[in-house]
Amino acid sequence: MTRMLAALLLSLAATATCASEAANIRASAAWIRVLPGDLPAGGYVTLQNPSTQPATLVGASSPSYGMAMLHESSRAGGMNRMRMVEKLVIPAHGSQMLAPGGYHLMLMHAKTPVAPGATVRITLTFADGSALPVDFAARPAGALGPHD
Ligand SMILES: [Cu+2]
């Protein structure tokens, strides 16, 4: 009987720590920078993880764009570079910023022109397969942040 109870408690504990990664993440200050023509837009967001489990961002998709990728910008030898990032960890009790000059979403092939002021839905996907839909505010090419 005691053994059964222990097994039951163990399974309950396992369930409690298996909340989906997406459910643990809080997204804020989500915006995209819209560039003219068919130039890709950068997507930026702050991801907070108040949970006790790390979450790993592995991709993104949007009904407004043909392709969305995770990128990192850097400067090396006076050159701006970008590279693809396969995954980005949001640590337990921590946060990760996607911001100009660093990690960002690269949104390509807008299906229809996205105007500044519009809202673009982007779904973030995590390593456990869970998904977090986030509304991003479209901002003009000169914007520095979600509000300026
Ligand atoms: Cu990029």
Coordinates of N, CA and C and ligand atoms in Angstrom, one line a residue:
M1 N 0.8 -1.2 0.0 CA 0.0 0.0 0.0 C 0.9 1.3 0.0
T2 N 1.9 1.3 0.9 CA 2.8 2.4 0.9 C 3.5 2.6 -0.4
R3 N 3.9 1.5 -1.0 CA 4.6 1.5 -2.2 C 3.7 2.1 -3.3
M4 N 2.4 1.7 -3.3 CA 1.5 2.3 -4.3 C 1.3 3.8 -4.1
L5 N 1.2 4.2 -2.9 CA 1.1 5.6 -2.6 C 2.3 6.4 -3.1
A6 N 3.5 5.8 -2.8 CA 4.7 6.5 -3.2 C 4.7 6.6 -4.8
A7 N 4.3 5.5 -5.5 CA 4.3 5.6 -6.9 C 3.3 6.6 -7.4
L8 N 2.2 6.7 -6.7 CA 1.2 7.7 -7.1 C 1.8 9.1 -6.9
L9 N 2.4 9.4 -5.8 CA 2.9 10.7 -5.5 C 4.0 11.0 -6.5
L10 N 4.9 10.0 -6.9 CA 5.9 10.3 -7.9 C 5.3 10.7 -9.2
S11 N 4.3 10.0 -9.6 CA 3.7 10.3 -10.9 C 3.1 11.7 -10.9
L12 N 2.5 12.1 -9.8 CA 1.9 13.4 -9.6 C 3.0 14.5 -9.7
A13 N 4.1 14.2 -9.0 CA 5.2 15.1 -9.1 C 5.8 15.3 -10.5
A14 N 5.9 14.2 -11.2 CA 6.4 14.2 -12.6 C 5.4 15.1 -13.4
T15 N 4.1 14.9 -13.2 CA 3.1 15.7 -14.0 C 3.3 17.2 -13.7
A16 N 3.5 17.5 -12.4 CA 3.6 18.9 -12.0 C 4.8 19.6 -12.7
T17 N 5.9 18.9 -12.9 CA 7.1 19.5 -13.5 C 7.1 19.5 -15.0
C18 N 6.0 18.9 -15.6 CA 6.0 18.8 -17.0 C 5.1 19.8 -17.7
A19 N 4.8 20.9 -17.1 CA 4.0 21.9 -17.8 C 4.8 22.3 -19.0
S20 N 4.1 22.6 -20.1 CA 4.8 22.8 -21.4 C 5.7 24.1 -21.3
E21 N 6.7 24.0 -22.0 CA 7.7 25.2 -22.0 C 7.0 26.5 -22.4
A22 N 6.1 26.4 -23.4 CA 5.4 27.6 -23.9 C 4.5 28.2 -22.8
A23 N 3.9 27.3 -22.0 CA 3.0 27.8 -20.9 C 3.8 28.5 -19.8
N24 N 5.1 28.2 -19.7 CA 5.9 28.9 -18.7 C 6.5 30.2 -19.1
I25 N 6.4 30.6 -20.4 CA 7.0 31.8 -20.9 C 6.1 33.0 -21.0
R26 N 6.5 34.1 -20.5 CA 5.8 35.4 -20.7 C 6.5 36.2 -21.7
A27 N 5.8 36.6 -22.7 CA 6.4 37.5 -23.8 C 5.9 38.9 -23.6
S28 N 6.8 39.8 -23.7 CA 6.5 41.3 -23.6 C 7.3 42.1 -24.6
A29 N 6.9 43.3 -24.8 CA 7.6 44.3 -25.7 C 7.9 43.6 -27.0
A30 N 6.8 43.0 -27.6 CA 7.0 42.3 -28.9 C 6.8 43.3 -30.1
W31 N 7.8 43.4 -30.9 CA 7.6 44.4 -32.1 C 8.4 43.9 -33.3
I32 N 8.0 44.3 -34.4 CA 8.8 44.0 -35.6 C 9.2 45.3 -36.3
R33 N 10.3 45.3 -36.9 CA 10.8 46.5 -37.7 C 10.5 46.2 -39.2
V34 N 9.6 46.9 -39.8 CA 9.2 46.7 -41.2 C 10.1 47.5 -42.1
L35 N 10.8 46.9 -43.0 CA 11.6 47.5 -44.0 C 10.9 47.6 -45.3
P36 N 11.4 48.5 -46.2 CA 10.7 48.7 -47.5 C 10.8 47.4 -48.4
G37 N 9.9 47.3 -49.3 CA 10.0 46.3 -50.4 C 9.9 44.9 -49.7
D38 N 10.7 44.0 -50.3 CA 10.7 42.6 -49.8 C 11.8 42.3 -48.8
L39 N 12.4 43.4 -48.3 CA 13.5 43.2 -47.3 C 12.9 42.5 -46.1
P40 N 13.7 41.6 -45.4 CA 13.1 40.9 -44.3 C 12.9 41.9 -43.1
A41 N 11.9 41.6 -42.3 CA 11.7 42.3 -41.1 C 12.3 41.6 -39.9
G42 N 12.8 42.4 -38.9 CA 13.4 41.9 -37.7 C 12.3 41.8 -36.6
G43 N 12.2 40.7 -35.9 CA 11.3 40.6 -34.8 C 11.9 40.5 -33.5
Y44 N 11.4 41.3 -32.5 CA 12.1 41.5 -31.2 C 11.1 41.3 -30.1
V45 N 11.5 40.6 -29.0 CA 10.6 40.3 -27.9 C 11.4 40.0 -26.7
T46 N 10.9 40.3 -25.5 CA 11.5 39.9 -24.3 C 10.7 38.6 -23.8
L47 N 11.5 37.6 -23.5 CA 10.9 36.3 -23.0 C 11.3 36.1 -21.6
Q48 N 10.3 36.0 -20.7 CA 10.6 35.8 -19.3 C 10.1 34.4 -18.9
N49 N 10.9 33.7 -18.0 CA 10.6 32.4 -17.6 C 10.6 32.3 -16.1
P50 N 9.5 32.6 -15.5 CA 9.4 32.5 -14.0 C 9.4 31.1 -13.4
S51 N 9.4 30.1 -14.3 CA 9.2 28.7 -13.8 C 10.6 28.1 -13.4
T52 N 10.5 26.9 -12.9 CA 11.7 26.3 -12.4 C 12.4 25.4 -13.5
Q53 N 11.8 25.4 -14.7 CA 12.3 24.6 -15.8 C 12.8 25.5 -16.9
P54 N 14.0 25.3 -17.4 CA 14.4 26.1 -18.6 C 13.5 25.8 -19.8
A55 N 13.4 26.8 -20.7 CA 12.7 26.6 -21.9 C 13.6 26.9 -23.1
T56 N 13.4 26.1 -24.2 CA 14.3 26.3 -25.3 C 13.5 26.6 -26.6
L57 N 13.7 27.9 -27.0 CA 13.1 28.4 -28.2 C 13.8 27.7 -29.4
V58 N 13.0 27.1 -30.3 CA 13.7 26.4 -31.5 C 13.2 26.9 -32.8
G59 N 12.1 27.8 -32.8 CA 11.7 28.3 -34.1 C 10.5 29.2 -34.0
A60 N 10.0 29.7 -35.1 CA 8.9 30.6 -35.1 C 8.2 30.5 -36.5
S61 N 6.9 30.8 -36.5 CA 6.2 30.8 -37.8 C 5.2 31.9 -37.7
S62 N 4.7 32.4 -38.8 CA 3.7 33.5 -38.9 C 2.9 33.3 -40.1
P63 N 1.5 33.5 -40.0 CA 0.7 33.5 -41.2 C 1.0 34.6 -42.1
S64 N 1.7 35.7 -41.6 CA 2.0 36.9 -42.4 C 3.2 36.8 -43.3
Y65 N 4.1 35.8 -42.9 CA 5.4 35.6 -43.6 C 5.6 34.2 -44.1
G66 N 6.3 34.1 -45.2 CA 6.6 32.8 -45.8 C 7.6 32.0 -45.0
M67 N 8.5 32.8 -44.3 CA 9.5 32.1 -43.5 C 9.9 32.9 -42.3
A68 N 10.2 32.3 -41.2 CA 10.6 32.9 -40.0 C 11.8 32.1 -39.4
M69 N 12.9 32.8 -39.2 CA 14.1 32.1 -38.6 C 14.6 32.8 -37.4
L70 N 15.4 32.1 -36.6 CA 16.0 32.6 -35.4 C 17.4 33.0 -35.8
H71 N 17.8 34.3 -35.6 CA 19.1 34.8 -36.0 C 19.8 35.4 -34.9
E72 N 21.1 35.6 -35.0 CA 21.9 36.4 -34.1 C 22.8 37.4 -34.9
S73 N 22.7 38.7 -34.5 CA 23.5 39.7 -35.2 C 24.8 39.8 -34.3
S74 N 25.9 40.2 -35.0 CA 27.1 40.5 -34.2 C 27.9 41.4 -35.1
R75 N 28.9 42.1 -34.5 CA 29.8 42.9 -35.2 C 31.2 42.3 -35.0
A76 N 31.9 42.1 -36.2 CA 33.2 41.5 -36.1 C 34.1 42.2 -37.2
G77 N 35.2 42.8 -36.7 CA 36.1 43.5 -37.7 C 35.3 44.6 -38.4
G78 N 34.4 45.3 -37.7 CA 33.7 46.4 -38.3 C 32.6 46.0 -39.3
M79 N 32.3 44.7 -39.4 CA 31.3 44.2 -40.2 C 30.1 43.7 -39.4
N80 N 28.9 44.0 -39.9 CA 27.7 43.5 -39.3 C 27.5 42.1 -39.9
R81 N 27.3 41.1 -39.0 CA 27.1 39.8 -39.5 C 25.8 39.2 -38.8
M82 N 25.2 38.2 -39.5 CA 24.1 37.5 -38.9 C 24.3 36.0 -39.1
R83 N 23.9 35.2 -38.1 CA 24.0 33.8 -38.3 C 22.7 33.2 -37.8
M84 N 22.4 32.0 -38.3 CA 21.3 31.3 -37.9 C 21.5 30.6 -36.5
V85 N 20.5 30.7 -35.7 CA 20.6 30.1 -34.4 C 19.6 28.9 -34.3
E86 N 20.1 27.7 -33.9 CA 19.2 26.6 -33.9 C 18.3 26.6 -32.6
K87 N 18.8 27.1 -31.5 CA 18.0 27.1 -30.3 C 18.5 28.2 -29.4
L88 N 17.6 28.7 -28.6 CA 17.9 29.8 -27.6 C 17.2 29.4 -26.3
V89 N 18.0 29.3 -25.3 CA 17.5 28.8 -24.0 C 17.1 30.0 -23.2
I90 N 15.9 30.0 -22.6 CA 15.4 30.9 -21.6 C 15.6 30.2 -20.3
P91 N 16.6 30.6 -19.5 CA 16.8 29.9 -18.2 C 15.7 29.9 -17.2
A92 N 15.6 28.9 -16.4 CA 14.7 28.9 -15.3 C 14.9 30.2 -14.4
H93 N 13.8 30.8 -14.0 CA 13.9 32.1 -13.2 C 14.7 33.1 -14.0
G94 N 14.7 33.1 -15.3 CA 15.5 34.1 -16.0 C 14.8 34.6 -17.2
S95 N 15.5 35.3 -18.1 CA 14.9 35.9 -19.3 C 15.9 35.9 -20.4
Q96 N 15.4 36.1 -21.6 CA 16.2 36.2 -22.8 C 15.6 37.3 -23.6
M97 N 16.4 38.3 -24.1 CA 15.9 39.3 -24.9 C 16.3 39.1 -26.4
L98 N 15.3 39.3 -27.2 CA 15.6 39.4 -28.7 C 15.5 40.9 -29.0
A99 N 16.6 41.5 -29.4 CA 16.7 42.9 -29.5 C 17.6 43.3 -30.7
P100 N 17.4 44.5 -31.3 CA 18.3 44.9 -32.3 C 19.8 44.8 -32.0
G101 N 20.6 44.2 -32.8 CA 22.0 44.0 -32.6 C 22.3 42.7 -32.0
G102 N 21.3 41.9 -31.6 CA 21.5 40.6 -31.0 C 20.6 39.6 -31.5
Y103 N 20.1 38.7 -30.7 CA 19.1 37.7 -31.2 C 17.9 38.4 -31.8
H104 N 17.4 37.8 -32.8 CA 16.1 38.4 -33.4 C 15.5 37.3 -34.3
L105 N 14.2 37.5 -34.6 CA 13.5 36.7 -35.5 C 13.7 37.4 -36.9
M106 N 14.0 36.6 -37.9 CA 14.1 37.2 -39.3 C 12.9 36.7 -40.0
L107 N 12.1 37.7 -40.4 CA 10.8 37.4 -41.1 C 10.9 37.7 -42.5
M108 N 10.7 36.7 -43.4 CA 11.0 36.9 -44.8 C 9.7 36.6 -45.6
H109 N 9.7 37.2 -46.8 CA 8.6 36.9 -47.8 C 7.2 37.2 -47.2
A110 N 7.0 38.5 -46.9 CA 5.7 38.9 -46.4 C 4.6 38.5 -47.4
K111 N 3.5 37.9 -47.0 CA 2.5 37.5 -47.9 C 1.7 38.6 -48.5
T112 N 1.5 39.7 -47.6 CA 0.9 40.9 -48.1 C 1.8 42.0 -47.4
P113 N 1.9 43.2 -48.0 CA 2.7 44.2 -47.3 C 2.2 44.5 -45.9
V114 N 3.1 44.5 -44.9 CA 2.8 44.8 -43.5 C 3.0 46.3 -43.2
A115 N 2.0 47.0 -42.8 CA 2.1 48.4 -42.6 C 2.4 48.7 -41.1
P116 N 3.3 49.7 -40.9 CA 3.5 50.1 -39.5 C 2.2 50.4 -38.8
G117 N 2.0 50.0 -37.6 CA 0.7 50.1 -36.9 C -0.1 48.8 -36.9
A118 N 0.2 47.9 -37.8 CA -0.5 46.6 -37.8 C 0.0 45.7 -36.7
T119 N -0.7 44.7 -36.5 CA -0.3 43.7 -35.5 C -0.1 42.4 -36.2
V120 N 1.0 41.8 -36.0 CA 1.4 40.5 -36.7 C 1.5 39.4 -35.6
R121 N 0.8 38.3 -35.9 CA 0.8 37.2 -35.0 C 2.0 36.3 -35.4
I122 N 2.9 36.0 -34.4 CA 4.0 35.1 -34.6 C 3.9 34.0 -33.5
T123 N 4.0 32.8 -34.0 CA 4.0 31.7 -33.0 C 5.4 31.2 -32.7
L124 N 5.8 31.2 -31.5 CA 7.1 30.7 -31.1 C 7.0 29.3 -30.7
T125 N 7.9 28.5 -31.2 CA 7.9 27.0 -30.9 C 9.1 26.6 -30.0
F126 N 8.8 25.7 -29.1 CA 9.8 25.3 -28.1 C 10.2 23.8 -28.3
A127 N 11.3 23.5 -27.6 CA 11.9 22.1 -27.9 C 10.9 21.0 -27.5
D128 N 10.0 21.2 -26.6 CA 9.0 20.1 -26.3 C 7.8 20.1 -27.3
G129 N 7.9 20.9 -28.3 CA 6.8 20.9 -29.3 C 5.7 21.9 -29.0
S130 N 5.7 22.5 -27.8 CA 4.7 23.5 -27.4 C 4.8 24.8 -28.2
A131 N 3.8 25.5 -28.3 CA 3.8 26.8 -29.1 C 3.2 27.9 -28.3
L132 N 3.7 29.1 -28.5 CA 3.3 30.3 -27.9 C 3.0 31.4 -28.9
P133 N 1.7 31.7 -29.2 CA 1.3 32.7 -30.1 C 1.5 34.1 -29.4
V134 N 2.2 35.0 -30.1 CA 2.5 36.3 -29.6 C 2.1 37.4 -30.7
D135 N 1.5 38.4 -30.2 CA 1.1 39.5 -31.2 C 2.3 40.6 -31.1
F136 N 2.9 40.8 -32.3 CA 3.9 41.8 -32.5 C 3.4 43.0 -33.1
A137 N 3.8 44.2 -32.6 CA 3.4 45.5 -33.2 C 4.4 45.8 -34.3
A138 N 3.8 46.1 -35.5 CA 4.7 46.5 -36.6 C 5.1 47.9 -36.4
R139 N 6.4 48.2 -36.5 CA 6.9 49.6 -36.4 C 7.7 50.0 -37.6
P140 N 7.8 51.3 -37.9 CA 8.5 51.7 -39.1 C 10.0 51.4 -39.1
A141 N 10.6 51.6 -40.2 CA 12.1 51.2 -40.4 C 13.0 51.9 -39.4
G142 N 12.6 53.2 -39.0 CA 13.5 53.9 -38.1 C 13.3 53.6 -36.6
A143 N 12.4 52.8 -36.3 CA 12.0 52.5 -34.9 C 13.2 51.9 -34.2
L144 N 13.3 52.3 -32.9 CA 14.4 51.7 -32.1 C 13.9 50.7 -31.1
G145 N 12.6 50.8 -30.8 CA 12.0 49.9 -29.8 C 10.5 49.8 -30.1
P146 N 9.8 49.1 -29.2 CA 8.3 48.9 -29.4 C 7.5 50.2 -29.4
H147 N 8.1 51.3 -28.8 CA 7.3 52.5 -28.6 C 7.9 53.7 -29.2
D148 N 9.2 53.7 -29.6 CA 9.8 54.9 -30.1 C 10.3 54.8 -31.5
Ligands
CU1 CU 18.7 38.2 -39.3

